[in-house]
Coordinates of N, CA, C and O in Angstrom, one line a residue:
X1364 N -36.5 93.1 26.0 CA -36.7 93.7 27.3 C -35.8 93.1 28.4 O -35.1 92.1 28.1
X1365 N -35.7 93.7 29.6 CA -34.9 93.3 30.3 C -35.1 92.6 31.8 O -36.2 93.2 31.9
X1366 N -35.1 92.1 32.6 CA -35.6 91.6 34.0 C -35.4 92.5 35.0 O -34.2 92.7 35.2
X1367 N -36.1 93.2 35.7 CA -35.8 93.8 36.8 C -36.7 92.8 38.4 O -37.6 92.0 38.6
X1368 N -35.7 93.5 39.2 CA -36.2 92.7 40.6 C -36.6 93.9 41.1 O -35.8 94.9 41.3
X1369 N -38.3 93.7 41.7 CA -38.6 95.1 42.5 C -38.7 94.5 43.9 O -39.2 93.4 44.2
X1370 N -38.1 95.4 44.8 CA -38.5 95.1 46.3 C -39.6 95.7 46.4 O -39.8 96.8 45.8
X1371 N -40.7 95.1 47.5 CA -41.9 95.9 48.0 C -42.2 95.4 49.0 O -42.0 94.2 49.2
X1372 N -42.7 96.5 50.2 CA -43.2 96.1 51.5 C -44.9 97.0 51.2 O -45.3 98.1 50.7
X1373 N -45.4 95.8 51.6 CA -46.6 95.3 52.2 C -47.0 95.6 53.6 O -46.5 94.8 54.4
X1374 N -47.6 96.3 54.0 CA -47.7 96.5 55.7 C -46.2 96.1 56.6 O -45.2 96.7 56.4
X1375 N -46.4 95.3 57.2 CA -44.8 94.7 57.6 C -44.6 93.6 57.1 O -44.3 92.7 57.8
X1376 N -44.8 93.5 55.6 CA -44.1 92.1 55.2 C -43.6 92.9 53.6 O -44.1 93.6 52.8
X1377 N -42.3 92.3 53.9 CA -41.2 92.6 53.0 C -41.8 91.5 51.2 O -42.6 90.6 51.4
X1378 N -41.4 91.6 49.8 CA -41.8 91.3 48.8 C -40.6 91.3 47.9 O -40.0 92.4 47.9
X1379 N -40.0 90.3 47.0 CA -39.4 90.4 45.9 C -40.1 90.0 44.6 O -40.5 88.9 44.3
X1380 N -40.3 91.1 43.7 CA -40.9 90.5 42.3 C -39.8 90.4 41.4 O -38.7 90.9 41.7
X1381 N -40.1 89.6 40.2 CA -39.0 89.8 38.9 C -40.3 90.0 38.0 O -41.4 89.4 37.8
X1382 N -39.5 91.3 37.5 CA -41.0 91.8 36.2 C -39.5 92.2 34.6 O -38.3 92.4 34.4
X1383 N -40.5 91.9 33.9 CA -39.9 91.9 32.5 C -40.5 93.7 32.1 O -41.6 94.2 32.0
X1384 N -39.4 94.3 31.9 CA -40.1 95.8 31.8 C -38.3 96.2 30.8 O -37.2 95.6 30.8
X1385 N -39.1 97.7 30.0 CA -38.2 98.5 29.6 C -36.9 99.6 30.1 O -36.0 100.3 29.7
X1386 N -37.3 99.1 30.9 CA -36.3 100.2 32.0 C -36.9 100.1 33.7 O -38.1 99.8 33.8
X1387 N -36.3 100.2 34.6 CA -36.6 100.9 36.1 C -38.0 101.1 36.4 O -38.9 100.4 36.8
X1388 N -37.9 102.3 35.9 CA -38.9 103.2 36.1 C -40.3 102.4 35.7 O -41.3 102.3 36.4
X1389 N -40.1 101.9 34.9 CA -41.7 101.3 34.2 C -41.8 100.3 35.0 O -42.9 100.1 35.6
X1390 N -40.7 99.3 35.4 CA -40.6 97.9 36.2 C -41.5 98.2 37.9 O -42.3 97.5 38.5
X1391 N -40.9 99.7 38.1 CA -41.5 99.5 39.5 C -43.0 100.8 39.4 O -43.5 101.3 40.4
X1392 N -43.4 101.0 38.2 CA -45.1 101.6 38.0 C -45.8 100.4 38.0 O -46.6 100.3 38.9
X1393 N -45.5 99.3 37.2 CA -46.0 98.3 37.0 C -46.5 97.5 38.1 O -47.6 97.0 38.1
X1394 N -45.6 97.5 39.2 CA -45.6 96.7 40.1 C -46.9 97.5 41.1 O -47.9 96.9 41.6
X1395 N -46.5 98.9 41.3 CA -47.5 99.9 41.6 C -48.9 99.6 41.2 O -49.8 99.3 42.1
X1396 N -49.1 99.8 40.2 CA -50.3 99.2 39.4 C -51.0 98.4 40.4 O -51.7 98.8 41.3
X1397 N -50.6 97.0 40.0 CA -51.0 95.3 40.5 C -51.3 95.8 42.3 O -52.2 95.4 43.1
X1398 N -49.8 96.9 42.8 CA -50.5 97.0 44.2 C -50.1 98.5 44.6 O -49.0 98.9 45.0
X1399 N -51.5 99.2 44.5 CA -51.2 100.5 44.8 C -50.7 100.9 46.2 O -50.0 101.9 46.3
X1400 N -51.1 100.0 47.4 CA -51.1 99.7 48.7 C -49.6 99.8 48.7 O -49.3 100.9 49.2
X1401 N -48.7 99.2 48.4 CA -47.1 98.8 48.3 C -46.6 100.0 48.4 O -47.2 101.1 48.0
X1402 N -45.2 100.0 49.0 CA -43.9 100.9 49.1 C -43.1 100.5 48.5 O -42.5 99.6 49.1
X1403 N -42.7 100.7 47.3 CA -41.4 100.1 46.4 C -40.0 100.9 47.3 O -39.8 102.0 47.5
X1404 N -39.5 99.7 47.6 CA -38.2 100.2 48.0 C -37.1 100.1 47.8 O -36.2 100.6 48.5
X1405 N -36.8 99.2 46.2 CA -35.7 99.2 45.5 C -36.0 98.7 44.1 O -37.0 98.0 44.1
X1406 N -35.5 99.0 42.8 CA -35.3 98.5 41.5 C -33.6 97.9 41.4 O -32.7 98.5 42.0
X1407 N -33.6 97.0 40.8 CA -32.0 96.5 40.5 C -32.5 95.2 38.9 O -33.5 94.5 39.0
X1408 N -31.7 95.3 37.8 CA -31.2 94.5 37.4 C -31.0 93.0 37.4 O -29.9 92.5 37.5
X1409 N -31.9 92.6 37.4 CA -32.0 91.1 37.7 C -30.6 90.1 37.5 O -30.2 90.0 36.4
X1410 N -29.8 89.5 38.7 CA -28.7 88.9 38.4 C -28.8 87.9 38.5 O -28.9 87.3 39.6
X1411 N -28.6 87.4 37.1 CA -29.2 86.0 36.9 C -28.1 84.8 37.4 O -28.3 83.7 36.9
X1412 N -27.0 85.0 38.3 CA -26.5 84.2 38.7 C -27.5 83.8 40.3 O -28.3 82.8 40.6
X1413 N -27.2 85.0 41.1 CA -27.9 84.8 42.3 C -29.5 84.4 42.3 O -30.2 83.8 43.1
X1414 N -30.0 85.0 41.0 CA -31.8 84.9 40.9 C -32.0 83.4 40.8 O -33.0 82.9 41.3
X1415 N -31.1 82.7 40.0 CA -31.4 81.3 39.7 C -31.1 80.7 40.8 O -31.6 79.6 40.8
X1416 N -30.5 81.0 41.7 CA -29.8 80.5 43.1 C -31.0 80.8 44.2 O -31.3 80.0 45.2
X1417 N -31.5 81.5 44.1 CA -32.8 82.1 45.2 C -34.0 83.1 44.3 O -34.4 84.2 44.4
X1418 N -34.2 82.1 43.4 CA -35.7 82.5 42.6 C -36.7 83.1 43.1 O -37.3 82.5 43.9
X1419 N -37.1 84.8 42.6 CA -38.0 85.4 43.0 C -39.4 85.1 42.6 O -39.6 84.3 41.7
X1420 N -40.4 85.8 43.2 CA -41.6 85.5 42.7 C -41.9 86.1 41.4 O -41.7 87.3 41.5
X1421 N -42.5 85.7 40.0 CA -42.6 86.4 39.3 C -43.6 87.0 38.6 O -44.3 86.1 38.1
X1422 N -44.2 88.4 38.2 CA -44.8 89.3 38.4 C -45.3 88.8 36.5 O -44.5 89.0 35.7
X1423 N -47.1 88.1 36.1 CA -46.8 87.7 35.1 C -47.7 89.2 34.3 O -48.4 90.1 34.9
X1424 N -47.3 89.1 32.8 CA -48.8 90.1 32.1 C -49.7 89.3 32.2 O -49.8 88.1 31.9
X1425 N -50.8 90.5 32.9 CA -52.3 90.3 32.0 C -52.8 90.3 30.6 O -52.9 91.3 29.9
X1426 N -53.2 88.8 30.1 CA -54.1 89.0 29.2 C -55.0 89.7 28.9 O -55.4 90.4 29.9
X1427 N -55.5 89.9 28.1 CA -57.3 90.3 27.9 C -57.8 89.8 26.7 O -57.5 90.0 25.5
X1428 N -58.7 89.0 27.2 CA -59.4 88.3 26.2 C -60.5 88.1 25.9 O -60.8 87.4 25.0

């Protein structure tokens, strides 16, 4: 799988996630999901130079147990 970074705004507060997803599209349903409330406003490729430089929050799976 691959890392994506989803942007989301929250009312007027801006959000960066890093989610482990199959592609884009699933990275930012996912995030949808956890907050239906949210405006995804970008998908990108997680660049693991800059991410390690300014670490996003990251978005974990649910168990169920």
């Amino acid at each position: 799988m691959t890392s994506y970074t989803v942007g989301l705004k929250l009312g007027v507060r801006a959000k960066v996630l890093t989610i482990e997803a199959e592609d884009a599209l699933v990275a930012a349903l996912k995030i949808k999901l956890e907050n239906p409330e949210a405006l995804v406003t970008y998908v990108r490729k997680s660049n693991r130079r800059g991410d390690r430089r300014h670490p996003h929050e990251v978005q974990r799976a649910k168990t169920t147990g």
